[in-house]
Coordinates of C-alpha atoms in Angstrom, one line a residue:
M89 CA 0.0 0.0 0.0
M90 CA 1.8 3.1 -1.2
K91 CA 1.8 6.2 1.0
F92 CA 1.7 8.5 -2.0
A93 CA -1.5 6.8 -3.2
A94 CA -4.0 8.5 -1.2
S95 CA -7.1 6.8 0.1
V96 CA -5.4 4.4 2.5
S97 CA -7.3 1.8 4.4
L98 CA -9.0 2.9 7.6
A99 CA -6.9 0.4 9.4
A100 CA -3.8 2.3 8.4
L101 CA -5.5 5.6 9.1
A102 CA -6.3 4.5 12.6
L103 CA -2.6 3.5 13.0
A104 CA -1.4 6.8 11.5
G105 CA -4.1 9.2 12.6
C106 CA -4.6 10.7 9.1
A107 CA -7.2 10.9 6.4
T108 CA -6.6 12.1 2.8
S109 CA -6.3 10.6 -0.7
T110 CA -4.7 10.6 -4.2
S111 CA -5.1 7.2 -5.9
Q112 CA -4.4 4.0 -4.0
T113 CA -4.6 0.3 -3.6
A114 CA -6.2 -1.2 -0.5
A115 CA -6.3 -5.0 0.5
T116 CA -7.9 -8.6 0.9
A117 CA -7.3 -12.0 -0.6
P118 CA -6.1 -11.7 -4.2
V119 CA -8.5 -12.9 -6.8
A120 CA -7.6 -15.3 -9.5
M121 CA -6.4 -12.9 -12.2
A122 CA -3.1 -12.9 -14.2
Q123 CA -1.1 -9.9 -13.3
S124 CA 0.1 -9.5 -16.9
D125 CA -3.6 -9.3 -18.1
T126 CA -4.4 -6.4 -15.8
P127 CA -4.1 -2.8 -16.9
G128 CA -1.6 -0.8 -14.9
T129 CA 0.2 -3.9 -13.4
T130 CA 3.2 -4.2 -15.7
D131 CA 6.2 -6.2 -14.5
A132 CA 8.5 -4.2 -12.3
P133 CA 12.0 -3.4 -13.6
P134 CA 14.2 -6.4 -12.7
A135 CA 16.4 -5.9 -9.7
G136 CA 19.8 -4.6 -10.8
Q137 CA 18.7 -3.9 -14.4
Y138 CA 20.2 -0.4 -14.2
A139 CA 23.8 0.3 -13.4
A140 CA 24.8 1.5 -9.9
T141 CA 25.7 5.0 -11.3
P142 CA 23.9 8.4 -11.2
Q143 CA 22.6 7.7 -14.7
G144 CA 21.4 4.2 -13.7
A145 CA 19.6 5.7 -10.6
R146 CA 17.8 8.2 -12.8
Q147 CA 16.7 5.4 -15.2
F148 CA 15.5 3.3 -12.3
I149 CA 13.4 6.2 -10.9
A150 CA 11.9 6.9 -14.4
A151 CA 10.8 3.2 -14.8
V152 CA 9.4 3.1 -11.3
E153 CA 7.4 6.3 -11.6
K154 CA 5.8 5.0 -14.9
D155 CA 5.0 1.7 -13.3
L156 CA 3.5 3.1 -10.1
F157 CA 1.6 5.8 -11.9
D158 CA -0.2 3.2 -14.0
L159 CA -0.9 1.0 -11.0
S160 CA -2.2 3.8 -8.9
V161 CA -4.9 4.7 -11.4
I162 CA -6.5 1.3 -11.7
G163 CA -5.7 0.5 -8.1
G164 CA -7.3 3.8 -7.0
R165 CA -10.5 2.9 -8.9
A166 CA -10.7 -0.5 -7.2
A167 CA -10.2 1.2 -3.8
W168 CA -13.0 3.8 -4.6
V169 CA -15.5 1.1 -5.6
N170 CA -14.6 -0.9 -2.5
S171 CA -15.1 2.2 -0.2
T172 CA -18.4 3.2 -1.9
Y173 CA -19.9 -0.3 -2.6
I174 CA -18.7 -2.8 0.1
N175 CA -19.2 -6.4 -0.8
D176 CA -17.1 -9.6 -1.2
D177 CA -16.3 -8.8 -4.8
T178 CA -15.1 -5.3 -4.2
D179 CA -13.1 -6.5 -1.1
A180 CA -11.4 -9.0 -3.4
L181 CA -10.6 -6.4 -6.0
A182 CA -9.2 -4.0 -3.5
A183 CA -7.1 -6.8 -1.9
Y184 CA -5.7 -7.9 -5.2
F185 CA -4.4 -4.4 -6.0
G186 CA -3.3 -3.9 -2.4
T187 CA -1.2 -7.0 -2.6
I188 CA 0.5 -5.9 -5.9
S189 CA 1.1 -2.4 -4.5
T190 CA 2.7 -3.7 -1.3
E191 CA 4.9 -6.2 -3.1
K192 CA 6.1 -3.6 -5.6
G193 CA 6.6 -1.0 -2.9
V194 CA 8.8 -3.3 -0.8
Q195 CA 10.9 -4.3 -3.9
Y196 CA 11.3 -0.7 -5.0
A197 CA 12.1 0.4 -1.5
K198 CA 15.0 -2.1 -1.3
E199 CA 16.3 -1.1 -4.7
A200 CA 16.0 2.6 -3.7
A201 CA 18.2 2.0 -0.7
R202 CA 20.8 0.4 -2.9
Y203 CA 20.8 3.3 -5.4
A204 CA 20.9 5.9 -2.6
Q205 CA 24.5 4.8 -1.8
V206 CA 25.7 5.8 -5.3
Q207 CA 28.0 8.7 -5.2
G208 CA 27.3 11.8 -7.3
L209 CA 23.5 11.7 -7.3
D210 CA 21.7 14.9 -8.2
A211 CA 19.4 16.3 -5.6
D212 CA 16.2 15.4 -7.4
T213 CA 17.1 11.8 -7.8
A214 CA 18.4 11.5 -4.2
R215 CA 15.1 12.9 -2.9
K216 CA 13.0 10.6 -5.0
L217 CA 15.0 7.6 -3.8
N218 CA 14.5 8.7 -0.2
I219 CA 10.7 9.1 -0.8
L220 CA 10.5 5.7 -2.5
R221 CA 12.3 4.0 0.4
G222 CA 9.7 5.2 2.9
A223 CA 6.7 5.5 0.7
L224 CA 4.7 2.5 2.1
V225 CA 2.0 3.0 4.7
L226 CA 2.3 -0.6 5.8
A227 CA 5.2 -2.7 4.5
A228 CA 5.1 -6.5 4.4
P229 CA 8.1 -8.8 4.6
T230 CA 9.1 -10.7 1.4
T231 CA 8.0 -14.0 3.0
S232 CA 5.6 -15.8 0.6
G233 CA 2.0 -14.8 1.2
A234 CA 2.8 -11.9 3.6
A235 CA 1.7 -9.1 1.3
A236 CA -1.6 -10.9 0.4
E237 CA -2.3 -11.6 4.1
L238 CA -1.7 -7.9 5.0
A239 CA -3.9 -6.8 2.1
T240 CA -6.7 -9.2 3.2
I241 CA -6.6 -8.0 6.7
T242 CA -6.6 -4.2 5.9
T243 CA -9.4 -4.5 3.5
R244 CA -11.4 -6.6 5.9
L245 CA -10.9 -4.1 8.7
Q246 CA -12.0 -1.2 6.4
S247 CA -15.1 -3.0 5.3
Q248 CA -16.0 -4.0 8.9
Y249 CA -15.7 -0.3 9.8
G250 CA -18.0 0.7 6.9
R251 CA -20.6 -1.8 8.0
G252 CA -20.4 -0.8 11.7
R253 CA -23.5 -0.1 13.7
A254 CA -24.3 1.3 17.1
S255 CA -27.6 1.5 19.0
L256 CA -29.6 4.3 20.5
N257 CA -32.7 3.6 22.7
G258 CA -32.3 0.0 21.8
K259 CA -32.5 0.6 18.0
E260 CA -29.7 0.1 15.5
I261 CA -28.2 3.2 13.9
T262 CA -25.5 3.7 11.3
G263 CA -22.0 4.8 12.1
D264 CA -22.4 8.3 10.7
E265 CA -25.6 8.8 12.7
A266 CA -23.8 7.6 15.8
E267 CA -21.1 10.1 15.2
E268 CA -23.6 12.9 14.9
R269 CA -25.6 11.9 18.0
M270 CA -22.4 11.9 20.1
G271 CA -22.2 15.6 19.5
T272 CA -25.9 16.4 20.3
L273 CA -27.0 14.1 23.0
R274 CA -26.8 15.4 26.6
D275 CA -28.2 12.3 28.4
P276 CA -25.1 10.5 29.8
A277 CA -27.0 7.1 29.7
R278 CA -27.8 7.5 26.0
L279 CA -24.3 8.7 25.3
Q280 CA -22.9 5.7 27.0
E281 CA -25.2 3.4 25.0
V282 CA -24.1 4.8 21.6
W283 CA -20.4 4.9 22.6
T284 CA -20.3 1.5 24.1
S285 CA -22.3 -0.2 21.4
W286 CA -20.2 1.3 18.6
H287 CA -16.9 0.2 20.2
N288 CA -18.3 -3.3 21.1
N289 CA -19.7 -3.8 17.7
V290 CA -16.9 -2.3 15.6
G291 CA -13.7 -2.0 17.6
R292 CA -13.7 -5.2 19.7
P293 CA -14.2 -7.7 16.8
M294 CA -11.2 -6.0 15.0
R295 CA -8.7 -6.7 17.8
Q296 CA -7.2 -10.0 16.5
D297 CA -6.9 -8.8 12.9
Y298 CA -5.5 -5.5 14.0
V299 CA -2.8 -7.1 16.2
R300 CA -1.8 -9.4 13.3
M301 CA -1.7 -6.4 10.9
V302 CA 0.8 -4.6 13.2
E303 CA 2.9 -7.8 13.4
I304 CA 3.2 -8.1 9.7
A305 CA 3.8 -4.4 9.1
N306 CA 6.5 -4.2 11.8
A307 CA 8.2 -7.3 10.2
G308 CA 8.1 -5.5 6.8
A309 CA 9.5 -2.3 8.2
K310 CA 12.4 -4.2 9.9
E311 CA 13.2 -5.9 6.6
L312 CA 13.5 -2.4 5.1
G313 CA 15.9 -1.4 7.8
Y314 CA 13.6 0.4 10.3
P315 CA 13.0 -0.7 13.9
D316 CA 9.3 -0.7 13.4
T317 CA 6.5 0.9 11.3
G318 CA 6.4 4.0 13.5
A319 CA 10.1 4.7 12.8
M320 CA 9.4 4.2 9.0
W321 CA 6.7 6.8 9.2
R322 CA 8.8 9.3 11.2
S323 CA 11.6 9.0 8.7
N324 CA 9.6 11.0 6.1
Y325 CA 9.9 14.5 7.6
D326 CA 13.4 15.5 6.4
M327 CA 14.9 14.4 9.7
S328 CA 15.7 11.2 11.4
P329 CA 13.0 9.3 13.3
E330 CA 14.9 10.1 16.5
E331 CA 14.9 13.8 15.7
F332 CA 11.2 13.8 14.9
S333 CA 10.4 12.1 18.2
A334 CA 12.5 14.7 20.1
M335 CA 10.7 17.5 18.2
Y336 CA 7.2 16.3 19.1
D337 CA 8.2 15.5 22.7
R338 CA 9.4 19.2 22.9
L339 CA 6.2 20.5 21.3
W340 CA 4.0 18.4 23.6
A341 CA 5.9 19.6 26.7
E342 CA 5.2 23.2 25.5
V343 CA 1.4 22.7 25.2
K344 CA 0.9 20.2 28.0
P345 CA 0.5 22.9 30.8
L346 CA -2.4 24.5 28.8
Y347 CA -3.9 21.1 28.0
D348 CA -3.8 20.1 31.7
Q349 CA -5.6 23.3 32.6
L350 CA -8.3 22.8 29.9
H351 CA -8.7 19.2 30.9
C352 CA -9.2 20.2 34.6
Y353 CA -11.6 23.0 33.7
T354 CA -13.7 20.8 31.3
R355 CA -13.8 17.9 33.8
G356 CA -15.1 20.3 36.5
K357 CA -17.8 21.7 34.2
L358 CA -18.9 18.2 33.2
S359 CA -18.9 17.1 36.9
A360 CA -21.1 20.1 37.8
K361 CA -23.6 19.3 35.0
Y362 CA -23.9 15.5 35.4
G363 CA -22.8 15.0 39.0
K364 CA -19.8 13.3 40.5
A365 CA -21.3 9.9 40.1
I366 CA -21.2 10.3 36.3
Q367 CA -18.1 12.4 36.0
P368 CA -15.8 12.5 39.1
D369 CA -14.0 15.8 39.7
S370 CA -10.6 14.1 39.5
G371 CA -8.9 11.6 37.2
P372 CA -9.8 11.0 33.5
I373 CA -12.8 12.4 31.7
R374 CA -15.3 9.9 30.5
A375 CA -14.7 9.7 26.7
D376 CA -18.4 9.5 25.9
L377 CA -19.1 12.9 27.5
L378 CA -16.8 14.9 25.2
G379 CA -19.1 15.2 22.2
N380 CA -17.1 13.1 19.8
M381 CA -16.9 9.3 19.2
W382 CA -13.1 9.4 19.7
A383 CA -12.9 12.3 22.1
Q384 CA -10.5 13.9 19.7
E385 CA -12.5 17.2 19.4
W386 CA -14.5 18.8 22.2
G387 CA -16.1 21.7 20.4
N388 CA -19.6 20.0 20.4
I389 CA -19.8 20.5 24.2
Y390 CA -19.0 24.2 24.2
D391 CA -22.6 24.9 25.3
V392 CA -22.0 22.7 28.4
V393 CA -18.5 24.0 29.4
A394 CA -18.3 27.6 28.3
P395 CA -18.4 30.3 31.0
R396 CA -21.7 32.1 31.1
G397 CA -21.7 34.8 28.4
A398 CA -18.2 34.0 27.2
G399 CA -17.4 33.5 23.6
D400 CA -21.0 33.7 22.4
I401 CA -20.8 34.4 18.6
G402 CA -24.5 35.1 18.4
Y403 CA -25.7 32.1 16.4
D404 CA -25.5 28.3 16.1
L405 CA -24.2 27.2 12.7
T406 CA -26.2 23.9 12.7
D407 CA -29.4 25.9 13.4
L408 CA -28.6 28.3 10.6
L409 CA -28.0 25.5 8.1
V410 CA -31.2 23.8 9.1
K411 CA -33.3 27.0 9.1
K412 CA -32.0 27.9 5.6
K413 CA -32.9 24.4 4.5
K414 CA -29.4 23.7 3.2
T415 CA -28.9 20.3 1.6
P416 CA -25.6 18.3 1.9
T417 CA -24.8 19.1 -1.8
E418 CA -25.4 22.8 -1.1
I419 CA -23.0 22.7 1.8
V420 CA -20.4 21.3 -0.6
R421 CA -21.2 24.1 -3.1
I422 CA -20.7 26.6 -0.2
G423 CA -17.3 25.1 0.4
E424 CA -16.4 25.3 -3.3
R425 CA -17.3 29.0 -3.3
F426 CA -14.9 29.6 -0.4
Y427 CA -12.1 28.4 -2.6
T428 CA -13.2 30.2 -5.8
S429 CA -13.5 33.4 -3.7
L430 CA -9.7 33.0 -3.2
G431 CA -9.2 33.0 -7.0
L432 CA -9.0 29.2 -7.5
E433 CA -10.8 27.4 -10.3
P434 CA -14.2 25.7 -9.7
L435 CA -14.2 22.0 -9.1
P436 CA -14.5 19.9 -12.3
E437 CA -18.0 18.8 -13.4
S438 CA -16.9 15.2 -12.8
F439 CA -16.5 16.0 -9.1
W440 CA -20.3 16.5 -8.8
K441 CA -21.1 13.4 -10.8
R442 CA -18.7 11.0 -9.1
S443 CA -18.3 12.1 -5.5
Q444 CA -20.2 10.3 -2.7
I445 CA -21.6 13.3 -0.8
T446 CA -24.4 11.5 1.1
R447 CA -24.9 7.9 2.3
P448 CA -26.4 6.0 -0.7
E449 CA -29.5 3.8 -0.1
G450 CA -29.3 0.0 -0.3
R451 CA -25.6 -0.6 0.1
E452 CA -22.8 -0.5 2.6
V453 CA -20.1 2.3 2.3
V454 CA -17.3 3.8 4.3
C455 CA -18.6 7.1 5.6
H456 CA -15.2 8.3 7.0
A457 CA -14.6 11.5 5.1
S458 CA -11.8 11.5 2.6
A459 CA -10.6 13.4 -0.5
W460 CA -9.5 11.6 -3.7
N461 CA -7.7 12.3 -7.0
L462 CA -8.2 9.1 -8.9
D463 CA -6.3 9.9 -12.1
N464 CA -3.6 12.0 -10.4
K465 CA -4.7 14.9 -12.5
D466 CA -8.2 16.3 -12.1
D467 CA -10.6 13.4 -11.2
L468 CA -11.2 15.0 -7.8
R469 CA -13.8 13.5 -5.5
I470 CA -14.8 13.5 -1.9
K471 CA -16.3 10.5 0.0
M472 CA -18.6 11.5 2.8
C473 CA -22.0 10.8 4.3
T474 CA -22.6 14.5 4.8
R475 CA -25.2 15.6 7.3
V476 CA -26.6 19.1 7.7
N477 CA -24.6 20.2 10.8
A478 CA -21.7 22.4 11.8
D479 CA -19.2 19.5 12.0
D480 CA -19.8 18.4 8.5
F481 CA -19.8 22.0 7.2
V482 CA -16.3 22.3 8.5
T483 CA -15.3 18.9 7.4
V484 CA -16.4 19.7 3.8
H485 CA -14.0 22.7 3.8
H486 CA -11.2 20.5 5.2
E487 CA -11.7 17.8 2.5
L488 CA -11.9 20.3 -0.3
G489 CA -8.6 21.7 1.0
H490 CA -7.1 18.3 0.2
N491 CA -8.6 18.3 -3.3
Y492 CA -7.4 21.8 -4.1
Y493 CA -3.9 20.9 -2.8
Q494 CA -4.0 17.7 -4.9
R495 CA -4.9 19.8 -8.0
A496 CA -2.0 22.3 -7.2
Y497 CA 0.7 19.6 -7.5
N498 CA -0.9 17.5 -10.2
Q499 CA 1.8 18.5 -12.8
Q500 CA 4.6 17.1 -10.6
P501 CA 6.4 13.8 -11.3
Y502 CA 4.7 10.8 -9.8
L503 CA 6.8 10.6 -6.6
Y504 CA 6.0 14.2 -5.9
L505 CA 2.3 13.8 -6.3
N506 CA 1.8 14.2 -2.5
G507 CA 2.1 16.8 0.2
A508 CA 5.4 17.9 1.5
N509 CA 4.7 15.3 4.1
D510 CA 1.7 13.6 5.7
G511 CA 1.3 16.2 8.4
F512 CA 1.5 19.0 5.8
H513 CA -1.4 17.6 3.8
E514 CA -3.6 17.5 7.0
A515 CA -2.4 21.0 7.9
I516 CA -3.7 22.4 4.6
G517 CA -7.1 21.0 5.3
D518 CA -7.1 22.2 9.0
F519 CA -5.8 25.6 8.1
I520 CA -8.6 26.2 5.7
A521 CA -11.2 24.8 8.1
L522 CA -10.0 27.2 10.8
S523 CA -10.2 30.0 8.3
V524 CA -13.9 29.4 7.5
T525 CA -16.0 32.3 8.8
P526 CA -19.7 31.4 8.3
E527 CA -21.1 34.8 9.2
Y528 CA -22.4 35.1 5.7
L529 CA -25.0 32.5 6.7
V530 CA -26.4 34.8 9.4

């Protein structure tokens, strides 16, 4: 599974904590299909075909970029169909291309490490070799069947997530509805029901597969010369993994005093509202009380914890959207207008025909929001189960930030068809989301 191919499996996203897209290949048991008969899966350049010279390294990179570009397009389409139409057949297709992608990625990473030792490389070739060496989201060892097993597991995990259900008042609800309800419910018993049922129905059954996925990925990373998968990921920030770890330890130390104060304050407010039996005034905060399925954002409980009269902006964005009878598609149109108001071009017409903006009827899909560029040029799409609320209004702007960034670098060579690094791609989306000022809806 190539890092520069964007819509990675949710299993990898959970491991990495990210969520974007460019054209990818996911994973499950490979189907019976001859690789040579499949568009975009040409044979890789044989190991050692090119001389260990600067010219040979450039030839190697050129061949690899051609091969991976072709694979990413057909693999990306398989991944899109799997995410937007989950069934056994699309799982198998996604797994097939995920296996090919992982096997090629490991082979190319090893060859890149060899060419990286050549003296006299130009800066461009050296950088591409470094990207290629660490371009896998999840590596697999070269042991026979390891890549196929990894692809099988990651696709199965993603599809399990897409099919996931929770319950509210004893009735089954979809994952996207569960996420929305976590931000609006104020009854701790009902919050606990939604939170617990989701994690029991979705997270708990994944445990064995997830552990095995990590075992395989760590073995693959070690074969590429990294201590583990985490070190491989941290190697892609123009510094060593150790330097990266030291940097985020320093940054966390700088913000931790503020976080501790916010945590203490929020815990006290929740305890005052729900009582100490529900939320003690010391220790951890109950995750289901923070307005988010994963407790990663607390903005949805601002009405509970804000000091009286403080920070009141005078309107509720969700209420405004509902009162103005905005539809999910209209919310995306508003997001597009934000970007065109900055002087950027409108989204292509194909975006509106091919995106999944709302949950379709009659089939299982992955609702986790993501942004895609399926042809590495201008086949931009988003995949969401958009609801008319403030959270999804902001998420739309975030995802379109990925799309517009993807368009901005679409003329680059294949190995540069990505953000400066994973964090930067997310930062683009968050920067735009934080810049959204919806006063024009008042």
